[in-house]
Structure formats: C-alpha cells, structure tokens
CSV table of C-alpha atoms and ligand atoms in Angstrom, one decimal:
chain,number,residue,atom,x,y,z
A,173,MET,CA,0.2,0.0,0.0
A,174,SER,CA,1.2,3.4,-1.0
A,175,GLU,CA,1.7,5.9,1.9
A,176,PRO,CA,0.3,9.5,0.9
A,177,ARG,CA,3.3,12.1,0.4
A,178,VAL,CA,3.7,15.3,0.9
A,179,ASP,CA,3.6,16.3,-3.2
A,180,PRO,CA,2.2,18.8,-5.5
A,181,LYS,CA,1.5,15.6,-8.2
A,182,VAL,CA,-1.2,14.1,-5.2
A,183,MET,CA,-2.7,17.4,-4.8
A,184,GLU,CA,-3.1,17.5,-8.8
A,185,SER,CA,-4.5,14.2,-9.1
A,186,ILE,CA,-7.3,14.9,-6.4
A,187,VAL,CA,-8.2,17.7,-8.3
A,188,SER,CA,-8.4,16.3,-11.5
A,189,LEU,CA,-10.3,13.3,-9.9
A,190,CYS,CA,-12.8,15.5,-7.9
A,191,LYS,CA,-13.5,17.3,-11.4
A,192,ARG,CA,-13.9,13.8,-13.5
A,193,ARG,CA,-16.1,12.2,-10.9
A,194,GLY,CA,-18.3,14.9,-10.2
A,195,PHE,CA,-17.2,15.7,-6.6
A,196,ILE,CA,-15.9,19.3,-6.9
A,197,PHE,CA,-16.1,21.7,-10.0
A,198,PRO,CA,-14.8,25.4,-10.5
A,199,SER,CA,-17.7,27.7,-9.5
A,200,SER,CA,-18.9,29.2,-13.1
A,201,ASP,CA,-16.9,26.8,-15.0
A,202,ILE,CA,-18.3,27.7,-18.3
A,203,TYR,CA,-16.9,31.3,-17.4
A,204,GLY,CA,-13.5,30.1,-17.0
A,205,GLY,CA,-14.4,29.4,-13.1
A,206,LEU,CA,-14.1,32.3,-10.4
A,207,SER,CA,-10.8,32.1,-8.6
A,208,SER,CA,-11.2,29.9,-5.2
A,209,ALA,CA,-14.5,29.2,-5.4
A,210,TRP,CA,-16.0,26.0,-6.0
A,211,ASP,CA,-18.8,24.4,-6.5
A,212,TYR,CA,-20.1,20.7,-4.9
A,213,GLY,CA,-20.9,18.0,-7.4
A,214,PRO,CA,-23.5,15.2,-7.1
A,215,LEU,CA,-20.6,12.8,-5.5
A,216,GLY,CA,-19.2,15.9,-3.4
A,217,VAL,CA,-22.5,17.1,-1.8
A,218,GLU,CA,-22.9,13.7,-0.6
A,219,LEU,CA,-19.5,13.3,0.9
A,220,LYS,CA,-19.8,17.1,2.3
A,221,ASN,CA,-23.4,16.2,3.8
A,222,ARG,CA,-22.1,12.9,5.5
A,223,VAL,CA,-19.1,15.1,6.7
A,224,GLU,CA,-21.4,17.7,8.3
A,225,ARG,CA,-23.8,14.8,9.8
A,226,PHE,CA,-21.4,12.8,11.3
A,227,TRP,CA,-19.8,15.9,13.2
A,228,TRP,CA,-23.5,16.7,14.0
A,229,ARG,CA,-23.9,13.5,15.6
A,230,GLU,CA,-20.8,13.3,17.3
A,231,MET,CA,-21.4,16.6,18.7
A,232,THR,CA,-25.0,17.0,19.8
A,233,GLN,CA,-26.5,13.4,19.9
A,234,LEU,CA,-24.0,12.1,21.6
A,235,HIS,CA,-24.0,14.6,24.0
A,236,ASP,CA,-26.9,15.4,25.8
A,237,GLU,CA,-25.7,18.7,27.1
A,238,ILE,CA,-24.9,20.1,23.7
A,239,VAL,CA,-27.8,21.6,21.5
A,240,GLY,CA,-27.3,23.1,18.0
A,241,LEU,CA,-28.4,26.7,16.3
A,242,ASP,CA,-28.8,27.9,13.0
A,243,ALA,CA,-28.1,31.5,12.9
A,244,ALA,CA,-28.5,33.8,10.1
A,245,ILE,CA,-25.4,35.0,8.0
A,246,MET,CA,-26.0,38.7,8.4
A,247,MET,CA,-26.0,40.0,12.1
A,248,HIS,CA,-26.4,43.1,13.7
A,249,PRO,CA,-22.9,45.5,12.9
A,250,ARG,CA,-22.4,46.2,16.4
A,251,VAL,CA,-21.4,42.3,16.7
A,252,TRP,CA,-18.4,42.6,14.7
A,253,GLU,CA,-17.3,45.8,16.7
A,254,ALA,CA,-18.0,43.7,20.1
A,255,SER,CA,-16.0,41.0,18.7
A,256,GLY,CA,-13.1,42.9,17.8
A,257,HIS,CA,-13.0,42.1,14.1
A,258,VAL,CA,-14.0,45.4,12.9
A,259,GLU,CA,-10.8,46.3,14.4
A,260,ASN,CA,-8.4,43.6,14.6
A,261,PHE,CA,-9.4,41.1,12.1
A,262,ASP,CA,-6.7,42.1,9.3
A,263,ASP,CA,-3.6,40.0,7.5
A,264,LEU,CA,-0.6,41.9,6.7
A,265,LEU,CA,-0.4,42.0,2.9
A,266,VAL,CA,2.7,42.2,0.8
A,267,GLU,CA,3.5,42.4,-3.0
A,268,ASP,CA,6.6,41.3,-4.7
A,269,THR,CA,7.8,44.5,-6.4
A,270,VAL,CA,8.6,42.9,-9.4
A,271,THR,CA,5.9,40.0,-10.4
A,272,ASN,CA,3.1,41.7,-8.3
A,273,GLU,CA,2.4,38.4,-6.8
A,274,ARG,CA,1.0,38.8,-3.1
A,275,PHE,CA,1.1,37.4,0.2
A,276,ARG,CA,0.3,36.9,3.6
A,277,PHE,CA,3.1,38.2,6.0
A,278,ASP,CA,2.6,35.9,8.2
A,279,HIS,CA,2.9,32.8,5.7
A,280,LEU,CA,6.1,33.8,4.5
A,281,SER,CA,9.3,32.4,6.5
A,282,ALA,CA,11.1,34.2,9.2
A,283,GLU,CA,13.9,34.7,7.1
A,284,GLN,CA,12.2,36.3,4.4
A,285,ARG,CA,10.2,38.5,7.0
A,286,GLU,CA,13.7,39.6,8.0
A,287,LYS,CA,14.9,40.8,4.7
A,288,MET,CA,11.8,41.4,3.1
A,289,VAL,CA,12.0,39.3,0.3
A,290,SER,CA,9.7,37.3,-1.4
A,291,PRO,CA,9.9,33.5,-2.2
A,292,ALA,CA,11.4,34.5,-5.6
A,293,GLY,CA,14.0,36.7,-3.6
A,294,ASN,CA,12.8,40.3,-5.0
A,295,PRO,CA,11.9,43.1,-2.8
A,296,LEU,CA,8.6,43.4,-1.0
A,297,SER,CA,6.5,46.4,-0.1
A,298,ALA,CA,6.0,47.8,3.1
A,299,PRO,CA,3.0,45.2,5.1
A,300,ARG,CA,-0.2,47.1,4.7
A,301,LYS,CA,-3.3,46.0,6.7
A,302,PHE,CA,-6.4,44.5,5.1
A,303,ASN,CA,-9.6,43.7,6.9
A,304,LEU,CA,-11.0,40.0,5.9
A,305,MET,CA,-14.3,40.9,6.4
A,306,PHE,CA,-16.9,41.2,3.6
A,307,LYS,CA,-18.8,44.5,3.6
A,308,THR,CA,-22.3,44.9,1.9
A,309,HIS,CA,-25.5,47.0,2.4
A,310,LEU,CA,-28.7,46.0,3.5
A,311,GLY,CA,-32.0,47.8,1.9
A,312,PRO,CA,-31.6,49.8,-1.0
A,313,VAL,CA,-29.5,53.0,0.2
A,314,GLU,CA,-25.8,52.6,0.4
A,315,GLU,CA,-25.2,54.6,3.7
A,316,SER,CA,-22.8,53.9,6.4
A,317,ALA,CA,-26.1,53.0,8.6
A,318,SER,CA,-26.9,50.1,6.5
A,319,THR,CA,-23.6,48.4,6.1
A,320,VAL,CA,-23.5,44.8,7.2
A,321,TYR,CA,-21.2,42.1,7.1
A,322,LEU,CA,-21.1,38.6,6.1
A,323,ARG,CA,-20.0,36.4,9.0
A,324,PRO,CA,-16.1,35.6,8.9
A,325,GLU,CA,-17.3,32.7,11.8
A,326,THR,CA,-20.2,31.4,13.0
A,327,ALA,CA,-19.1,31.8,16.5
A,328,GLN,CA,-20.5,35.0,16.9
A,329,GLY,CA,-24.0,33.7,16.0
A,330,ILE,CA,-23.9,31.5,18.6
A,331,TYR,CA,-22.6,34.1,21.3
A,332,VAL,CA,-25.2,36.2,20.9
A,333,ASN,CA,-28.0,33.8,21.6
A,334,PHE,CA,-26.7,32.4,24.7
A,335,LYS,CA,-29.2,34.1,26.7
A,336,ASN,CA,-32.2,32.9,24.4
A,337,VAL,CA,-30.6,29.4,24.8
A,338,VAL,CA,-30.4,29.4,28.6
A,339,GLN,CA,-33.9,31.1,28.6
A,340,THR,CA,-35.7,28.3,26.6
A,341,SER,CA,-33.7,25.4,27.0
A,342,ARG,CA,-33.1,23.3,29.9
A,343,VAL,CA,-29.5,23.8,29.7
A,344,ARG,CA,-27.0,24.0,32.6
A,345,ILE,CA,-23.2,24.8,32.8
A,346,PRO,CA,-21.5,23.2,31.2
A,347,PHE,CA,-23.1,22.7,28.0
A,348,GLY,CA,-22.7,23.6,24.8
A,349,ILE,CA,-24.2,25.0,21.5
A,350,ALA,CA,-23.3,23.4,18.3
A,351,GLN,CA,-23.5,25.2,14.6
A,352,VAL,CA,-22.5,24.4,11.0
A,353,GLY,CA,-22.6,26.9,8.6
A,354,LYS,CA,-20.9,29.2,6.1
A,355,ALA,CA,-18.5,31.9,6.6
A,356,PHE,CA,-16.9,34.4,4.5
A,357,ARG,CA,-13.4,36.1,4.4
A,358,ASN,CA,-11.9,37.8,1.7
A,359,GLU,CA,-8.5,36.2,1.6
A,360,ILE,CA,-5.5,37.8,0.5
A,361,VAL,CA,-4.1,34.5,-1.2
A,362,THR,CA,-6.8,31.7,-1.8
A,363,LYS,CA,-5.0,28.2,-2.7
A,364,ASN,CA,-5.0,25.0,-2.4
A,365,PHE,CA,-8.1,23.7,-3.9
A,366,ILE,CA,-10.8,24.1,-1.2
A,367,PHE,CA,-8.4,24.5,1.8
A,368,ARG,CA,-8.7,28.2,1.9
A,369,THR,CA,-11.4,29.8,0.3
A,370,CYS,CA,-13.4,33.5,0.6
A,371,GLU,CA,-16.9,31.1,0.9
A,372,PHE,CA,-16.2,28.4,3.5
A,373,GLU,CA,-18.3,26.2,5.9
A,374,GLN,CA,-17.2,25.9,9.7
A,375,MET,CA,-18.4,23.6,12.3
A,376,GLU,CA,-18.3,25.4,15.4
A,377,MET,CA,-19.0,24.0,18.9
A,378,GLN,CA,-18.9,26.6,22.0
A,379,TYR,CA,-18.6,25.5,25.4
A,380,PHE,CA,-19.7,27.2,28.5
A,381,VAL,CA,-18.1,26.6,31.7
A,382,HIS,CA,-17.5,27.9,35.1
A,383,PRO,CA,-14.3,30.1,34.8
A,384,SER,CA,-12.7,27.8,37.7
A,385,GLU,CA,-13.0,24.8,35.1
A,386,ASP,CA,-11.6,26.1,32.0
A,387,GLU,CA,-8.5,24.3,31.9
A,388,LYS,CA,-10.3,21.1,32.8
A,389,TRP,CA,-12.9,21.3,29.8
A,390,PHE,CA,-10.1,22.6,27.6
A,391,ASP,CA,-8.4,19.3,28.1
A,392,PHE,CA,-11.4,17.6,27.9
A,393,TRP,CA,-12.6,19.2,24.4
A,394,ARG,CA,-8.5,18.4,22.9
A,395,ALA,CA,-8.9,14.8,23.8
A,396,GLU,CA,-12.7,14.5,22.4
A,397,ARG,CA,-11.7,16.4,19.2
A,398,MET,CA,-8.6,14.0,18.3
A,399,ALA,CA,-10.7,10.8,19.2
A,400,TYR,CA,-13.3,12.0,16.6
A,401,TYR,CA,-10.6,12.1,14.1
A,402,ASP,CA,-9.8,8.5,14.7
A,403,LYS,CA,-13.5,7.3,14.4
A,404,ILE,CA,-14.1,9.1,11.2
A,405,GLY,CA,-10.7,7.0,9.9
A,406,ILE,CA,-7.9,9.7,9.3
A,407,ARG,CA,-4.7,7.9,10.0
A,408,PRO,CA,-3.2,9.1,13.6
A,409,THR,CA,0.1,9.6,11.8
A,410,HIS,CA,-1.2,12.4,9.8
A,411,LEU,CA,-2.5,14.5,12.5
A,412,ARG,CA,-0.4,16.2,15.4
A,413,TRP,CA,-1.0,19.3,17.8
A,414,LYS,CA,0.4,22.7,17.1
A,415,GLU,CA,0.2,25.0,20.2
A,416,HIS,CA,0.2,28.8,19.7
A,417,GLY,CA,2.7,30.4,21.5
A,418,PRO,CA,2.3,33.6,23.4
A,419,ASP,CA,2.8,35.8,20.4
A,420,GLU,CA,0.4,34.0,18.2
A,421,LEU,CA,-2.9,34.3,20.4
A,422,ALA,CA,-5.6,35.9,19.5
A,423,HIS,CA,-6.5,39.1,21.4
A,424,TYR,CA,-9.4,36.7,23.2
A,425,ALA,CA,-7.3,33.7,24.0
A,426,LYS,CA,-6.0,32.2,27.0
A,427,ALA,CA,-4.4,29.3,25.2
A,428,ALA,CA,-5.0,27.6,22.0
A,429,PHE,CA,-4.0,24.3,20.2
A,430,ASP,CA,-4.5,23.5,16.4
A,431,VAL,CA,-5.7,20.4,15.2
A,432,GLU,CA,-2.5,20.3,12.0
A,433,TYR,CA,-2.8,17.5,9.1
A,434,LEU,CA,-0.2,16.3,6.7
A,435,PHE,CA,-2.0,17.8,3.5
A,436,PRO,CA,-0.1,16.9,0.3
A,437,PHE,CA,1.1,20.4,0.7
A,438,GLY,CA,2.6,20.0,4.2
A,439,TRP,CA,1.3,20.3,7.6
A,440,SER,CA,-1.9,22.8,7.9
A,441,GLU,CA,-4.1,23.6,10.3
A,442,LEU,CA,-7.7,21.9,10.3
A,443,GLU,CA,-9.1,22.8,13.5
A,444,GLY,CA,-8.7,25.4,16.4
A,445,VAL,CA,-9.6,24.4,20.1
A,446,HIS,CA,-9.6,28.0,22.2
A,447,ASN,CA,-9.8,28.9,25.4
A,448,ARG,CA,-11.9,32.1,24.9
A,449,THR,CA,-11.9,33.2,28.5
A,450,ASP,CA,-15.0,35.4,29.2
A,451,PHE,CA,-13.9,37.6,26.7
A,452,ASP,CA,-16.9,36.9,24.3
A,453,LEU,CA,-19.6,37.3,26.5
A,454,SER,CA,-18.5,40.2,28.5
A,455,ARG,CA,-17.8,42.1,25.2
A,456,HIS,CA,-21.2,41.3,23.8
A,457,ALA,CA,-22.9,42.2,27.6
A,458,GLU,CA,-21.0,45.6,27.1
A,459,TYR,CA,-22.0,46.3,23.8
A,460,SER,CA,-25.5,45.4,23.7
A,461,GLY,CA,-25.8,46.8,27.3
A,462,LYS,CA,-27.7,43.3,28.2
A,463,ASP,CA,-26.8,41.0,31.6
A,464,LEU,CA,-25.0,37.8,30.0
A,465,THR,CA,-24.3,36.5,33.0
A,466,TYR,CA,-25.3,32.9,34.3
A,467,LEU,CA,-26.9,32.5,37.3
A,468,ASP,CA,-26.3,29.0,39.2
A,469,ASP,CA,-29.4,28.6,41.1
A,470,GLN,CA,-28.3,25.7,43.0
A,471,ASN,CA,-25.1,27.5,44.5
A,472,ASN,CA,-26.5,30.9,44.1
A,473,GLU,CA,-23.4,31.9,42.4
A,474,ARG,CA,-23.8,34.7,39.3
A,475,TYR,CA,-21.0,34.7,36.8
A,476,VAL,CA,-19.6,35.2,33.3
A,477,PRO,CA,-18.9,31.7,31.8
A,478,TYR,CA,-15.8,31.4,29.9
A,479,ILE,CA,-16.1,29.7,26.5
A,480,ILE,CA,-14.0,26.8,25.1
A,481,GLU,CA,-14.4,26.3,21.3
A,482,THR,CA,-13.9,23.6,18.9
A,483,SER,CA,-13.9,25.4,15.3
A,484,ALA,CA,-13.7,23.3,12.4
A,485,GLY,CA,-13.5,23.9,8.8
A,486,LEU,CA,-16.0,21.6,7.0
A,487,THR,CA,-14.9,22.5,3.7
A,488,ARG,CA,-11.4,21.9,4.8
A,489,SER,CA,-12.0,18.9,6.4
A,490,VAL,CA,-13.7,17.4,3.0
A,491,LEU,CA,-10.2,18.4,1.6
A,492,MET,CA,-8.4,16.2,4.6
A,493,ILE,CA,-10.6,13.4,4.4
A,494,LEU,CA,-10.5,13.1,0.4
A,495,ALA,CA,-6.5,13.6,0.6
A,496,ASP,CA,-6.6,11.2,3.8
A,497,ALA,CA,-8.4,8.5,1.6
A,498,TYR,CA,-6.8,8.8,-1.8
A,499,GLU,CA,-4.5,6.1,-3.1
A,500,GLU,CA,-3.0,4.5,-6.2
A,501,GLU,CA,-2.6,1.0,-5.2
A,502,ALA,CA,-0.9,-1.6,-7.5
A,503,VAL,CA,-2.7,-4.5,-7.6
A,504,GLY,CA,-0.8,-7.3,-9.7
A,505,GLU,CA,1.6,-7.0,-12.6
A,506,GLY,CA,1.6,-3.3,-13.7
A,507,ASP,CA,-1.8,-2.7,-12.9
A,508,VAL,CA,-2.6,0.3,-10.6
A,509,ARG,CA,-5.9,1.2,-9.1
A,510,THR,CA,-7.0,4.5,-7.9
A,511,VAL,CA,-9.2,4.2,-4.6
A,512,LEU,CA,-10.5,6.3,-2.1
A,513,ARG,CA,-10.9,4.6,1.2
A,514,PHE,CA,-13.4,6.7,2.7
A,515,HIS,CA,-15.3,5.6,6.0
A,516,PRO,CA,-18.4,3.7,5.0
A,517,GLU,CA,-20.1,6.3,7.1
A,518,VAL,CA,-18.8,9.3,5.0
A,519,ALA,CA,-18.7,7.7,1.4
A,520,PRO,CA,-21.1,9.4,-1.0
A,521,ILE,CA,-22.4,5.8,-2.1
A,522,THR,CA,-22.5,2.8,0.1
A,523,VAL,CA,-23.5,0.2,-2.1
A,524,GLY,CA,-22.9,-0.4,-5.7
A,525,VAL,CA,-25.2,-3.5,-7.3
A,526,PHE,CA,-24.3,-4.9,-10.3
A,527,PRO,CA,-26.1,-7.7,-12.5
A,528,LEU,CA,-23.3,-9.8,-13.8
A,529,VAL,CA,-24.7,-9.7,-17.6
A,530,LYS,CA,-27.4,-7.9,-18.6
A,531,LYS,CA,-29.5,-10.6,-19.9
A,532,ASP,CA,-31.2,-13.4,-18.4
A,533,GLY,CA,-33.5,-11.4,-16.2
A,534,LEU,CA,-30.4,-10.5,-14.3
A,535,SER,CA,-31.0,-7.0,-14.6
A,536,GLU,CA,-34.5,-7.3,-13.3
A,537,LEU,CA,-33.5,-8.8,-10.5
A,538,ALA,CA,-30.8,-7.0,-9.7
A,539,ARG,CA,-33.0,-3.7,-10.0
A,540,ASP,CA,-35.4,-5.4,-7.4
A,541,ILE,CA,-32.3,-5.8,-4.9
A,542,GLU,CA,-31.2,-2.6,-5.5
A,543,ARG,CA,-35.0,-1.1,-4.5
A,544,GLY,CA,-34.9,-2.9,-1.6
A,545,LEU,CA,-31.5,-1.6,-0.1
A,546,ARG,CA,-32.4,2.0,-1.2
A,547,GLU,CA,-34.5,2.4,2.1
A,548,SER,CA,-31.2,2.1,3.8
A,549,PHE,CA,-28.5,3.1,2.1
A,550,THR,CA,-27.4,5.3,-0.9
A,551,THR,CA,-27.0,2.8,-3.8
A,552,PHE,CA,-25.8,3.1,-7.5
A,553,TYR,CA,-27.1,0.6,-10.0
A,554,ASP,CA,-24.8,-0.2,-12.8
A,555,GLN,CA,-25.1,-2.6,-15.7
A,556,GLY,CA,-22.5,-1.2,-17.8
A,557,GLY,CA,-19.4,-2.8,-18.9
A,558,ALA,CA,-16.9,-5.4,-17.5
A,559,ILE,CA,-17.8,-6.4,-14.1
A,560,GLY,CA,-14.1,-5.7,-13.2
A,561,ARG,CA,-14.4,-2.3,-14.4
A,562,ARG,CA,-17.5,-1.6,-12.6
A,563,TYR,CA,-15.7,-2.2,-9.3
A,564,ARG,CA,-13.2,0.1,-10.1
A,565,ARG,CA,-15.5,2.8,-11.0
A,566,GLN,CA,-16.6,2.4,-7.6
A,567,ASP,CA,-13.0,2.1,-5.9
A,568,GLU,CA,-12.4,5.4,-7.7
A,569,ILE,CA,-15.0,7.0,-5.8
A,570,GLY,CA,-15.0,5.4,-2.6
A,571,THR,CA,-17.8,2.9,-2.5
A,572,PRO,CA,-16.9,0.7,0.2
A,573,TYR,CA,-19.6,-2.1,-0.6
A,574,CYS,CA,-20.8,-3.8,-4.2
A,575,ILE,CA,-22.8,-6.6,-4.9
A,576,THR,CA,-23.0,-8.3,-8.0
A,577,ILE,CA,-25.9,-10.6,-9.1
A,578,ASP,CA,-25.5,-13.8,-11.1
A,579,TYR,CA,-26.9,-16.9,-12.3
A,580,GLU,CA,-26.2,-18.2,-8.7
A,581,THR,CA,-28.4,-15.7,-7.2
A,582,LYS,CA,-31.2,-17.1,-9.3
A,583,GLU,CA,-30.6,-21.0,-8.2
A,584,ASN,CA,-30.1,-20.3,-4.7
A,585,GLY,CA,-30.8,-16.6,-3.7
A,586,THR,CA,-26.9,-15.6,-2.8
A,587,VAL,CA,-25.3,-12.6,-4.1
A,588,THR,CA,-21.3,-11.7,-4.0
A,589,LEU,CA,-20.6,-9.4,-1.7
A,590,ARG,CA,-17.0,-7.4,-2.4
A,591,PHE,CA,-15.4,-5.1,-0.2
A,592,ARG,CA,-13.3,-2.0,-1.8
A,593,ASP,CA,-10.3,-2.1,0.7
A,594,SER,CA,-9.4,-5.9,0.6
A,595,MET,CA,-11.2,-6.8,-2.6
A,596,GLU,CA,-12.0,-9.9,-0.8
A,597,GLN,CA,-15.5,-11.2,-2.2
A,598,ILE,CA,-17.9,-13.6,-0.3
A,599,ARG,CA,-21.2,-15.1,-1.1
A,600,VAL,CA,-24.0,-13.8,1.0
A,601,PRO,CA,-27.9,-14.5,1.3
A,602,VAL,CA,-29.8,-11.6,-0.2
A,603,GLY,CA,-31.7,-11.3,3.0
A,604,GLU,CA,-28.3,-10.9,4.9
A,605,VAL,CA,-26.6,-8.6,2.9
A,606,GLU,CA,-28.0,-5.2,4.7
A,607,ALA,CA,-26.6,-7.1,8.3
A,608,LYS,CA,-23.5,-7.4,6.8
A,609,ILE,CA,-23.0,-4.5,5.3
A,610,ARG,CA,-23.7,-2.9,8.6
A,611,GLU,CA,-22.0,-5.3,10.9
A,612,ALA,CA,-18.9,-4.3,8.2
A,613,THR,CA,-19.3,-0.6,8.6
A,614,LYS,CA,-19.6,-0.9,12.5
A,615,ALA,CA,-16.2,-2.9,12.8
A,616,TYR,CA,-14.5,-1.0,9.8
A,617,ARG,CA,-11.0,0.0,10.5
A,618,ARG,CA,-9.3,1.3,7.3
A,619,VAL,CA,-6.5,-1.1,6.4
A,620,GLY,CA,-2.8,-0.7,7.4
A,621,LEU,CA,-3.8,1.0,10.7
B,270,ATP,P1,-5.8,30.7,9.3
B,270,ATP,O1,-4.5,31.5,10.1
B,270,ATP,O2,-5.1,29.9,8.3
B,270,ATP,O3,-6.2,32.0,8.0
B,270,ATP,P2,-7.6,30.7,11.4
B,270,ATP,O4,-6.7,30.5,12.6
B,270,ATP,O5,-7.9,32.5,11.2
B,270,ATP,O6,-7.0,30.2,9.8
B,270,ATP,P3,-10.2,30.1,12.6
B,270,ATP,O7,-10.5,31.3,12.5
B,270,ATP,O8,-9.3,29.1,13.6
B,270,ATP,O9,-8.8,30.0,11.2
B,270,ATP,O10,-10.9,29.4,11.9
B,270,ATP,C1,-11.1,27.7,12.1
B,270,ATP,C2,-11.4,26.8,11.1
B,270,ATP,O11,-12.1,27.3,10.1
B,270,ATP,C3,-9.9,26.5,10.7
B,270,ATP,O12,-9.3,25.9,11.4
B,270,ATP,C4,-10.4,26.0,9.1
B,270,ATP,O13,-10.7,24.7,9.0
B,270,ATP,C5,-11.5,27.0,8.8
B,270,ATP,N1,-11.3,28.0,8.1
B,270,ATP,C6,-10.9,29.3,8.3
B,270,ATP,N2,-10.4,29.8,6.9
B,270,ATP,C7,-10.8,29.3,5.8
B,270,ATP,C8,-10.8,29.6,4.9
B,270,ATP,N3,-10.5,30.9,4.3
B,270,ATP,N4,-11.3,28.5,3.7
B,270,ATP,C9,-11.5,27.4,4.3
B,270,ATP,N5,-11.7,26.8,5.8
B,270,ATP,C10,-11.3,27.9,6.8
C-alpha cells in the first residue's frame, strides 16, 4: 500500500479526480471559473453532507448537554465591533515589487520576513493591513447606517444567542451550542483547492463553563476532538497538535491549540481548540447593554461563563478526507487501481449493485434488490461494461461495498458481496446483505491502521 506523500502531484490527482467524477467543480466553470470558489457536484455534496452529519451526531446526539443552532449569516453590525473583528480582523498584505504577486506576511518564512524578500527573492512592498470581512449594505440605500458584514465565523451567532438558549432550553453549565454554516473571508491568497477559499463552511461548538473549570474542559475537548478524527478513519500519523505561542495567541485567547493535518502540501491547520475566557460574553454584554451572566441557582452564584471553542472547517475537512483516502494501489503486474478509502459512514455511495450480465432476467433481479436496499443505504445501479471495470469505477469514488447478482442468485438466492479495501468477495444470501453491511461498517478499520 502506498503512503500518501507530501507531493504536489497528489494534489493535482485529487483535483482532477474531483472534477472527473463529479465531486467538486470550479465555480461558474463555463465562464472560466471564479478564483477560489468551488461547487460541490453530485458526489461532493453527498460527501460534504455526510461529514457534516457525522460531526453533528458526534457533537449533539452523543452529548446530552450540547444543543444545536442555526443563526443568520448577516448580523447586527455592532456584533463585529464587540467581537473585535472590525478593529482586529486583519492580515498583513505584502507584494513582490517585481512580479506583483501578493502574500500574507505571516505566511512567509522568518528569514523572508526579516529580509523583506518574496519567495522568489525579490524585494517586498511595505506590509499593509487588510480587513478580511466582506462588507455589503442592507436595503436599497448605500449608507454607513445600513452596512452589514457577511459573517467571517459562525461563533458570534452562538454567543449572541447564549441568553436565548439558556432561557428556553433546560441546559445548565457546563453545556455547549453547536452550529454548522457558511462563513466568508476576503482572503489575500486563496490556494490549494478548497483548503482556503473566500466562502467556506465551519463546524463550531462553543462550550460554556465555570471560570474555575476552564482548563479541565479545555483538556477534555482537546482529547475528544482528536478521538473524533480517529472515529472518522483518519490516519493518526497524519494528525498532530500545534500550540499557539504567546506571540501567536488571538486577543481573546488564554490558550489555543490547532489540530494540524499532513496535507499533500504539508502540515496545515484543520481545526482550532481555544480557551476564549469570558471575553466574548463580556464584550457582548458591554456593547448590547444586556446582562449575559449566568445564574447558578443551586450554588446561588452569578458569573460570566468562560468559553471553550472547537472550530473546524467543514470544507477543509472534506479536503482532508479526500487526501487521507486517496491511494494509487499496485494490484498485480503493472496494474494500479485508484481507490478512495473513505470511512463507510462518509462515503457518498454505500453500495454499488450490478447484474453480472444484462440478459436472462439478471438486470430485473438486480434492480429489485437495489430498490430493496434504498431505504437503508445510498445505492448505485450499474449494468454497463465488464464487471471488473464496474468495481474499479466504484473504487475510484470510494464506494465501500458492491454486490453482484449472477446466475447463482437465481438458483440459491445468494449474491457476491465485494469489499473495496481488501477486494475480498464473499457469497451472502440476499436477505443478509443489509445486516452484513451494517456489521462491516460498525467494525470498519482502515487497512494498515
Ligand atoms: P488561518 O490562520 O489559516 O487563516 P484561522 O486560524 O484564522 O486560519 P480560524 O479562525 O481558527 O482560522 O477558523 C477555524 C477553522 O475554519 C480553521 O481551522 C479552518 O478549518 C476553517 N477556515 C478558516 N478560514 C478558512 C478559509 N479561508 N477557507 C476554508 N476554511 C477555513
């Protein structure tokens, strides 16, 4: 089995597979694309929805103290003053004075920053501050009173609903609020496919705790989040923690760790776990004039909760899952198969169903079996071409199971069940296919782990 490499060619193969097989297309493709914006095709939207559902289940259904929320993208402009985004959400932009290529100053090496030279060795322009928020106007009149921003993170929608949730749900501290949604940042440099885009999706969970327990819950959530990546089938050797040093900490944070993943272009951030202290609720209380303290009526104590944040990119997670799953595997003499080893829970299609041949009633029988499985799984019916090629097409899009209906099915009611990773084939009675797939999904471990 080939190990994924830090290699631009792997990235190119993933981008090309995504386009060829309908995972991800450039936005407005027929017009030549729009830099850094991407559309999720039939398989891509299934994959993204499943990753989201996996996270949602993990963070809400499996925790009775975490509730969900879906806040609006546009919020009162004061929110972004209170949060510090109007004042501080800047990146430093520098330009290569010869090629005019732009860079984020903090993305250059220490040596380049010190010498003020670009990666090509040319002199850089003086750093300029650049606010990342997209600004627009609400209503027909463009005046400053109508200015709104497209949210650059989903977190603030959670903080401003803290009081609503406490008053209407039966939550008691410690508790969390989870949200998945779009966020927008006018990034100076967008690159690496869907890794850094101006429009993206985040999966955030904000956990409200007693100030004396912040460190305990911070450690708890760090452990939980790493365990999640194992559950979703990511190779542990491709994940690591990176702690923010004192000079890197955001203005609101007491402690911050990033989960980094070994992408084909190197180690990069996937998720942040932050101890945000009481900064957010205190600031919103100050700017809104509302009381955002929490009353613990059992201990008769009133306080501003601390917040432990887990903030992951959904679209960035999709790229990680594609990169981790992608393999070109040597099978036999000079033969290589491309396979996406998705965890069965996130694979866009769970079962491929094929008749061995189109004739002798096998197509009809296969169709019937496929319809029977639809209630339980996402299925794909394919009767075109040699059976080996049909298997390979499903390997390439990461379908974990395929079943083939042949003459023996007519005689004794059994089908061939083929497993994507091992390519093992077993005979199973039709009535047991569903249970077998569920069992294999539950026990799924990626090969080599
Ligand atoms: P960076 O320093 O790389 O710009 P950040 O530290 O500002 O990122 P956060 O504000 O912590 O990122 O956002 C939380 C998560 O949201 C990130 O870990 C990432 O997964 C995702 N994310 C942030 N910006 C983008 C983007 N432009 N495109 C895609 N995902 C993003």
